[in-house]
Amino acid sequence: GGGGGGGGQGGQGKARFIHIIRDGRAVVSSLQRRGVKIKNVDTTDSRKMFDMWKHFSMRSYNKCNNFGKDICINLRYERLILHTEEILRKISKFLGIPFHGQMMHHERLVGKGGGKTTRKIQVSNTEKSTDDVKQAIYNNSLTAW
């Protein structure tokens, strides 16, 4: 069938990417507060950390744009937090899946599922931000820096 290449019928199997961009000040503050180490980077130097964030964010932003809007979308983290349902609906449409109200309460579903119709929702035990994923969406991190 026409258009777009990729996997099976109707575009199934076609990879899609969501690039979420967070305010660089918040990123640097969070990394420093959590004591995240980055190879060959002085994480106590906020200016260098911000420059690194800017470099990688812009590179990812441009790559996403180069893929095209049917393959990759750029989203602002702050907008996701402040306008959650609107952005989740946009993401659902982008992915070609129906929006469900329970998406607004993902924290209730972590560790659940695994039945005949759903897979168990798991999060990494080694990723430092896993604790945040297990919580309801909150906005106190938006201005924590």
mmCIF file with all atom_site columns, C-alpha atoms in Angstrom:
data_model
loop_
_atom_site.group_PDB
_atom_site.id
_atom_site.type_symbol
_atom_site.label_atom_id
_atom_site.label_alt_id
_atom_site.label_comp_id
_atom_site.label_asym_id
_atom_site.label_entity_id
_atom_site.label_seq_id
_atom_site.pdbx_PDB_ins_code
_atom_site.Cartn_x
_atom_site.Cartn_y
_atom_site.Cartn_z
_atom_site.occupancy
_atom_site.B_iso_or_equiv
_atom_site.pdbx_formal_charge
_atom_site.auth_seq_id
_atom_site.auth_comp_id
_atom_site.auth_asym_id
_atom_site.auth_atom_id
_atom_site.pdbx_PDB_model_num
ATOM 1   C CA . GLY A 1 1   ? 0.000  0.000   0.000  1.00 0.00 ? 1   GLY A CA 1
ATOM 2   C CA . GLY A 1 2   ? 1.006  3.577   -0.529 1.00 0.00 ? 2   GLY A CA 1
ATOM 3   C CA . GLY A 1 3   ? 2.629  6.175   1.628  1.00 0.00 ? 3   GLY A CA 1
ATOM 4   C CA . GLY A 1 4   ? 5.234  6.106   4.242  1.00 0.00 ? 4   GLY A CA 1
ATOM 5   C CA . GLY A 1 5   ? 6.965  2.741   4.143  1.00 0.00 ? 5   GLY A CA 1
ATOM 6   C CA . GLY A 1 6   ? 7.314  0.839   7.369  1.00 0.00 ? 6   GLY A CA 1
ATOM 7   C CA . GLY A 1 7   ? 5.876  -2.365  8.747  1.00 0.00 ? 7   GLY A CA 1
ATOM 8   C CA . GLY A 1 8   ? 2.651  -4.199  8.138  1.00 0.00 ? 8   GLY A CA 1
ATOM 9   C CA . GLN A 1 9   ? -0.713 -3.258  6.754  1.00 0.00 ? 9   GLN A CA 1
ATOM 10  C CA . GLY A 1 10  ? -2.223 0.084   7.650  1.00 0.00 ? 10  GLY A CA 1
ATOM 11  C CA . GLY A 1 11  ? 1.094  1.413   8.971  1.00 0.00 ? 11  GLY A CA 1
ATOM 12  C CA . GLN A 1 12  ? 1.266  -1.093  11.807 1.00 0.00 ? 12  GLN A CA 1
ATOM 13  C CA . GLY A 1 13  ? 4.791  -1.684  13.006 1.00 0.00 ? 13  GLY A CA 1
ATOM 14  C CA . LYS A 1 14  ? 5.918  1.780   11.932 1.00 0.00 ? 14  LYS A CA 1
ATOM 15  C CA . ALA A 1 15  ? 8.109  3.371   14.591 1.00 0.00 ? 15  ALA A CA 1
ATOM 16  C CA . ARG A 1 16  ? 7.036  6.705   16.032 1.00 0.00 ? 16  ARG A CA 1
ATOM 17  C CA . PHE A 1 17  ? 8.962  8.954   18.377 1.00 0.00 ? 17  PHE A CA 1
ATOM 18  C CA . ILE A 1 18  ? 7.909  11.510  20.956 1.00 0.00 ? 18  ILE A CA 1
ATOM 19  C CA . HIS A 1 19  ? 10.614 13.982  21.926 1.00 0.00 ? 19  HIS A CA 1
ATOM 20  C CA . ILE A 1 20  ? 9.727  15.678  25.194 1.00 0.00 ? 20  ILE A CA 1
ATOM 21  C CA . ILE A 1 21  ? 11.595 18.906  25.845 1.00 0.00 ? 21  ILE A CA 1
ATOM 22  C CA . ARG A 1 22  ? 11.835 20.215  29.393 1.00 0.00 ? 22  ARG A CA 1
ATOM 23  C CA . ASP A 1 23  ? 12.987 23.660  30.482 1.00 0.00 ? 23  ASP A CA 1
ATOM 24  C CA . GLY A 1 24  ? 16.786 23.466  30.666 1.00 0.00 ? 24  GLY A CA 1
ATOM 25  C CA . ARG A 1 25  ? 16.915 25.198  34.056 1.00 0.00 ? 25  ARG A CA 1
ATOM 26  C CA . ALA A 1 26  ? 14.668 22.524  35.523 1.00 0.00 ? 26  ALA A CA 1
ATOM 27  C CA . VAL A 1 27  ? 16.723 19.746  33.919 1.00 0.00 ? 27  VAL A CA 1
ATOM 28  C CA . VAL A 1 28  ? 20.014 21.065  35.319 1.00 0.00 ? 28  VAL A CA 1
ATOM 29  C CA . SER A 1 29  ? 18.499 21.629  38.756 1.00 0.00 ? 29  SER A CA 1
ATOM 30  C CA . SER A 1 30  ? 16.987 18.135  38.820 1.00 0.00 ? 30  SER A CA 1
ATOM 31  C CA . LEU A 1 31  ? 20.216 16.431  37.717 1.00 0.00 ? 31  LEU A CA 1
ATOM 32  C CA . GLN A 1 32  ? 22.235 18.310  40.317 1.00 0.00 ? 32  GLN A CA 1
ATOM 33  C CA . ARG A 1 33  ? 19.685 17.769  43.109 1.00 0.00 ? 33  ARG A CA 1
ATOM 34  C CA . ARG A 1 34  ? 19.527 14.011  42.406 1.00 0.00 ? 34  ARG A CA 1
ATOM 35  C CA . GLY A 1 35  ? 23.316 13.703  42.123 1.00 0.00 ? 35  GLY A CA 1
ATOM 36  C CA . VAL A 1 36  ? 23.247 12.287  38.598 1.00 0.00 ? 36  VAL A CA 1
ATOM 37  C CA . LYS A 1 37  ? 26.753 11.771  37.247 1.00 0.00 ? 37  LYS A CA 1
ATOM 38  C CA . ILE A 1 38  ? 27.494 12.316  33.568 1.00 0.00 ? 38  ILE A CA 1
ATOM 39  C CA . LYS A 1 39  ? 30.716 11.020  32.082 1.00 0.00 ? 39  LYS A CA 1
ATOM 40  C CA . ASN A 1 40  ? 33.234 13.789  31.323 1.00 0.00 ? 40  ASN A CA 1
ATOM 41  C CA . VAL A 1 41  ? 30.901 16.527  32.623 1.00 0.00 ? 41  VAL A CA 1
ATOM 42  C CA . ASP A 1 42  ? 31.391 18.628  35.751 1.00 0.00 ? 42  ASP A CA 1
ATOM 43  C CA . THR A 1 43  ? 27.838 18.416  37.079 1.00 0.00 ? 43  THR A CA 1
ATOM 44  C CA . THR A 1 44  ? 28.525 21.164  39.631 1.00 0.00 ? 44  THR A CA 1
ATOM 45  C CA . ASP A 1 45  ? 29.008 23.700  36.808 1.00 0.00 ? 45  ASP A CA 1
ATOM 46  C CA . SER A 1 46  ? 25.449 24.821  36.008 1.00 0.00 ? 46  SER A CA 1
ATOM 47  C CA . ARG A 1 47  ? 26.485 26.790  32.916 1.00 0.00 ? 47  ARG A CA 1
ATOM 48  C CA . LYS A 1 48  ? 28.226 23.794  31.349 1.00 0.00 ? 48  LYS A CA 1
ATOM 49  C CA . MET A 1 49  ? 25.273 21.596  32.247 1.00 0.00 ? 49  MET A CA 1
ATOM 50  C CA . PHE A 1 50  ? 22.876 24.030  30.595 1.00 0.00 ? 50  PHE A CA 1
ATOM 51  C CA . ASP A 1 51  ? 25.057 24.239  27.478 1.00 0.00 ? 51  ASP A CA 1
ATOM 52  C CA . MET A 1 52  ? 25.071 20.439  27.308 1.00 0.00 ? 52  MET A CA 1
ATOM 53  C CA . TRP A 1 53  ? 21.274 20.364  27.683 1.00 0.00 ? 53  TRP A CA 1
ATOM 54  C CA . LYS A 1 54  ? 20.910 22.968  24.923 1.00 0.00 ? 54  LYS A CA 1
ATOM 55  C CA . HIS A 1 55  ? 23.205 21.054  22.567 1.00 0.00 ? 55  HIS A CA 1
ATOM 56  C CA . PHE A 1 56  ? 21.463 17.707  22.990 1.00 0.00 ? 56  PHE A CA 1
ATOM 57  C CA . SER A 1 57  ? 17.959 19.176  23.069 1.00 0.00 ? 57  SER A CA 1
ATOM 58  C CA . MET A 1 58  ? 18.477 21.114  19.853 1.00 0.00 ? 58  MET A CA 1
ATOM 59  C CA . ARG A 1 59  ? 20.059 18.108  18.158 1.00 0.00 ? 59  ARG A CA 1
ATOM 60  C CA . SER A 1 60  ? 17.126 15.904  19.146 1.00 0.00 ? 60  SER A CA 1
ATOM 61  C CA . TYR A 1 61  ? 14.607 18.604  18.212 1.00 0.00 ? 61  TYR A CA 1
ATOM 62  C CA . ASN A 1 62  ? 16.111 18.954  14.741 1.00 0.00 ? 62  ASN A CA 1
ATOM 63  C CA . LYS A 1 63  ? 16.325 15.183  14.224 1.00 0.00 ? 63  LYS A CA 1
ATOM 64  C CA . CYS A 1 64  ? 12.680 14.853  15.190 1.00 0.00 ? 64  CYS A CA 1
ATOM 65  C CA . ASN A 1 65  ? 11.706 17.563  12.702 1.00 0.00 ? 65  ASN A CA 1
ATOM 66  C CA . ASN A 1 66  ? 13.770 15.846  10.008 1.00 0.00 ? 66  ASN A CA 1
ATOM 67  C CA . PHE A 1 67  ? 11.857 12.590  10.548 1.00 0.00 ? 67  PHE A CA 1
ATOM 68  C CA . GLY A 1 68  ? 8.617  14.409  9.769  1.00 0.00 ? 68  GLY A CA 1
ATOM 69  C CA . LYS A 1 69  ? 5.476  15.015  11.820 1.00 0.00 ? 69  LYS A CA 1
ATOM 70  C CA . ASP A 1 70  ? 4.023  11.572  11.028 1.00 0.00 ? 70  ASP A CA 1
ATOM 71  C CA . ILE A 1 71  ? 7.094  9.890   12.580 1.00 0.00 ? 71  ILE A CA 1
ATOM 72  C CA . CYS A 1 72  ? 8.179  12.229  15.384 1.00 0.00 ? 72  CYS A CA 1
ATOM 73  C CA . ILE A 1 73  ? 6.617  15.021  17.415 1.00 0.00 ? 73  ILE A CA 1
ATOM 74  C CA . ASN A 1 74  ? 8.267  17.507  19.751 1.00 0.00 ? 74  ASN A CA 1
ATOM 75  C CA . LEU A 1 75  ? 6.337  18.214  22.939 1.00 0.00 ? 75  LEU A CA 1
ATOM 76  C CA . ARG A 1 76  ? 7.024  20.561  25.826 1.00 0.00 ? 76  ARG A CA 1
ATOM 77  C CA . TYR A 1 77  ? 7.143  18.793  29.210 1.00 0.00 ? 77  TYR A CA 1
ATOM 78  C CA . GLU A 1 78  ? 5.608  21.821  30.914 1.00 0.00 ? 78  GLU A CA 1
ATOM 79  C CA . ARG A 1 79  ? 2.638  21.757  28.537 1.00 0.00 ? 79  ARG A CA 1
ATOM 80  C CA . LEU A 1 80  ? 2.127  18.049  29.215 1.00 0.00 ? 80  LEU A CA 1
ATOM 81  C CA . ILE A 1 81  ? 1.981  18.759  32.946 1.00 0.00 ? 81  ILE A CA 1
ATOM 82  C CA . LEU A 1 82  ? -0.229 21.853  32.722 1.00 0.00 ? 82  LEU A CA 1
ATOM 83  C CA . HIS A 1 83  ? -2.564 20.613  29.948 1.00 0.00 ? 83  HIS A CA 1
ATOM 84  C CA . THR A 1 84  ? -2.349 16.881  30.465 1.00 0.00 ? 84  THR A CA 1
ATOM 85  C CA . GLU A 1 85  ? -5.559 15.734  28.822 1.00 0.00 ? 85  GLU A CA 1
ATOM 86  C CA . GLU A 1 86  ? -5.062 17.931  25.750 1.00 0.00 ? 86  GLU A CA 1
ATOM 87  C CA . ILE A 1 87  ? -1.521 16.627  25.223 1.00 0.00 ? 87  ILE A CA 1
ATOM 88  C CA . LEU A 1 88  ? -2.443 12.995  25.936 1.00 0.00 ? 88  LEU A CA 1
ATOM 89  C CA . ARG A 1 89  ? -5.188 13.286  23.317 1.00 0.00 ? 89  ARG A CA 1
ATOM 90  C CA . LYS A 1 90  ? -2.622 14.690  20.867 1.00 0.00 ? 90  LYS A CA 1
ATOM 91  C CA . ILE A 1 91  ? -0.237 11.817  21.663 1.00 0.00 ? 91  ILE A CA 1
ATOM 92  C CA . SER A 1 92  ? -3.023 9.247   21.286 1.00 0.00 ? 92  SER A CA 1
ATOM 93  C CA . LYS A 1 93  ? -3.973 10.667  17.896 1.00 0.00 ? 93  LYS A CA 1
ATOM 94  C CA . PHE A 1 94  ? -0.316 10.700  16.823 1.00 0.00 ? 94  PHE A CA 1
ATOM 95  C CA . LEU A 1 95  ? 0.055  7.036   17.844 1.00 0.00 ? 95  LEU A CA 1
ATOM 96  C CA . GLY A 1 96  ? -3.252 6.057   16.257 1.00 0.00 ? 96  GLY A CA 1
ATOM 97  C CA . ILE A 1 97  ? -4.726 4.762   19.493 1.00 0.00 ? 97  ILE A CA 1
ATOM 98  C CA . PRO A 1 98  ? -7.910 5.791   21.302 1.00 0.00 ? 98  PRO A CA 1
ATOM 99  C CA . PHE A 1 99  ? -7.650 8.142   24.258 1.00 0.00 ? 99  PHE A CA 1
ATOM 100 C CA . HIS A 1 100 ? -8.844 6.655   27.548 1.00 0.00 ? 100 HIS A CA 1
ATOM 101 C CA . GLY A 1 101 ? -9.549 8.703   30.647 1.00 0.00 ? 101 GLY A CA 1
ATOM 102 C CA . GLN A 1 102 ? -7.465 6.304   32.715 1.00 0.00 ? 102 GLN A CA 1
ATOM 103 C CA . MET A 1 103 ? -4.401 7.670   30.899 1.00 0.00 ? 103 MET A CA 1
ATOM 104 C CA . MET A 1 104 ? -4.830 10.691  33.168 1.00 0.00 ? 104 MET A CA 1
ATOM 105 C CA . HIS A 1 105 ? -4.183 8.419   36.157 1.00 0.00 ? 105 HIS A CA 1
ATOM 106 C CA . HIS A 1 106 ? -1.281 6.259   34.997 1.00 0.00 ? 106 HIS A CA 1
ATOM 107 C CA . GLU A 1 107 ? -0.040 5.895   38.582 1.00 0.00 ? 107 GLU A CA 1
ATOM 108 C CA . ARG A 1 108 ? -3.034 3.661   39.350 1.00 0.00 ? 108 ARG A CA 1
ATOM 109 C CA . LEU A 1 109 ? -1.966 1.250   36.612 1.00 0.00 ? 109 LEU A CA 1
ATOM 110 C CA . VAL A 1 110 ? 1.771  0.833   37.297 1.00 0.00 ? 110 VAL A CA 1
ATOM 111 C CA . GLY A 1 111 ? 2.378  -2.761  38.356 1.00 0.00 ? 111 GLY A CA 1
ATOM 112 C CA . LYS A 1 112 ? -1.150 -3.767  37.329 1.00 0.00 ? 112 LYS A CA 1
ATOM 113 C CA . GLY A 1 113 ? -2.397 -5.709  34.314 1.00 0.00 ? 113 GLY A CA 1
ATOM 114 C CA . GLY A 1 114 ? -1.003 -8.932  33.040 1.00 0.00 ? 114 GLY A CA 1
ATOM 115 C CA . GLY A 1 115 ? -4.402 -10.414 32.342 1.00 0.00 ? 115 GLY A CA 1
ATOM 116 C CA . LYS A 1 116 ? -5.732 -11.848 29.118 1.00 0.00 ? 116 LYS A CA 1
ATOM 117 C CA . THR A 1 117 ? -6.202 -8.458  27.466 1.00 0.00 ? 117 THR A CA 1
ATOM 118 C CA . THR A 1 118 ? -3.474 -6.309  29.000 1.00 0.00 ? 118 THR A CA 1
ATOM 119 C CA . ARG A 1 119 ? 0.217  -6.592  29.650 1.00 0.00 ? 119 ARG A CA 1
ATOM 120 C CA . LYS A 1 120 ? 1.583  -5.795  33.075 1.00 0.00 ? 120 LYS A CA 1
ATOM 121 C CA . ILE A 1 121 ? 2.775  -2.190  33.222 1.00 0.00 ? 121 ILE A CA 1
ATOM 122 C CA . GLN A 1 122 ? 6.319  -2.183  34.512 1.00 0.00 ? 122 GLN A CA 1
ATOM 123 C CA . VAL A 1 123 ? 8.885  0.513   35.195 1.00 0.00 ? 123 VAL A CA 1
ATOM 124 C CA . SER A 1 124 ? 12.629 0.201   35.542 1.00 0.00 ? 124 SER A CA 1
ATOM 125 C CA . ASN A 1 125 ? 14.085 -0.470  38.970 1.00 0.00 ? 125 ASN A CA 1
ATOM 126 C CA . THR A 1 126 ? 17.380 1.158   37.990 1.00 0.00 ? 126 THR A CA 1
ATOM 127 C CA . GLU A 1 127 ? 16.184 4.407   36.381 1.00 0.00 ? 127 GLU A CA 1
ATOM 128 C CA . LYS A 1 128 ? 16.357 7.285   38.872 1.00 0.00 ? 128 LYS A CA 1
ATOM 129 C CA . SER A 1 129 ? 13.110 8.887   37.662 1.00 0.00 ? 129 SER A CA 1
ATOM 130 C CA . THR A 1 130 ? 11.035 5.717   38.181 1.00 0.00 ? 130 THR A CA 1
ATOM 131 C CA . ASP A 1 131 ? 9.694  7.050   41.474 1.00 0.00 ? 131 ASP A CA 1
ATOM 132 C CA . ASP A 1 132 ? 8.229  10.019  39.589 1.00 0.00 ? 132 ASP A CA 1
ATOM 133 C CA . VAL A 1 133 ? 6.518  7.720   37.085 1.00 0.00 ? 133 VAL A CA 1
ATOM 134 C CA . LYS A 1 134 ? 4.761  5.916   39.922 1.00 0.00 ? 134 LYS A CA 1
ATOM 135 C CA . GLN A 1 135 ? 3.193  9.181   41.143 1.00 0.00 ? 135 GLN A CA 1
ATOM 136 C CA . ALA A 1 136 ? 0.219  11.118  39.873 1.00 0.00 ? 136 ALA A CA 1
ATOM 137 C CA . ILE A 1 137 ? 1.040  13.993  37.556 1.00 0.00 ? 137 ILE A CA 1
ATOM 138 C CA . TYR A 1 138 ? 2.125  16.945  39.663 1.00 0.00 ? 138 TYR A CA 1
ATOM 139 C CA . ASN A 1 139 ? 3.380  20.397  38.785 1.00 0.00 ? 139 ASN A CA 1
ATOM 140 C CA . ASN A 1 140 ? 5.619  21.300  41.716 1.00 0.00 ? 140 ASN A CA 1
ATOM 141 C CA . SER A 1 141 ? 8.693  20.385  39.653 1.00 0.00 ? 141 SER A CA 1
ATOM 142 C CA . LEU A 1 142 ? 7.916  23.036  37.038 1.00 0.00 ? 142 LEU A CA 1
ATOM 143 C CA . THR A 1 143 ? 9.449  25.829  39.107 1.00 0.00 ? 143 THR A CA 1
ATOM 144 C CA . ALA A 1 144 ? 11.620 23.824  41.511 1.00 0.00 ? 144 ALA A CA 1
ATOM 145 C CA . TRP A 1 145 ? 14.735 25.346  39.989 1.00 0.00 ? 145 TRP A CA 1
#
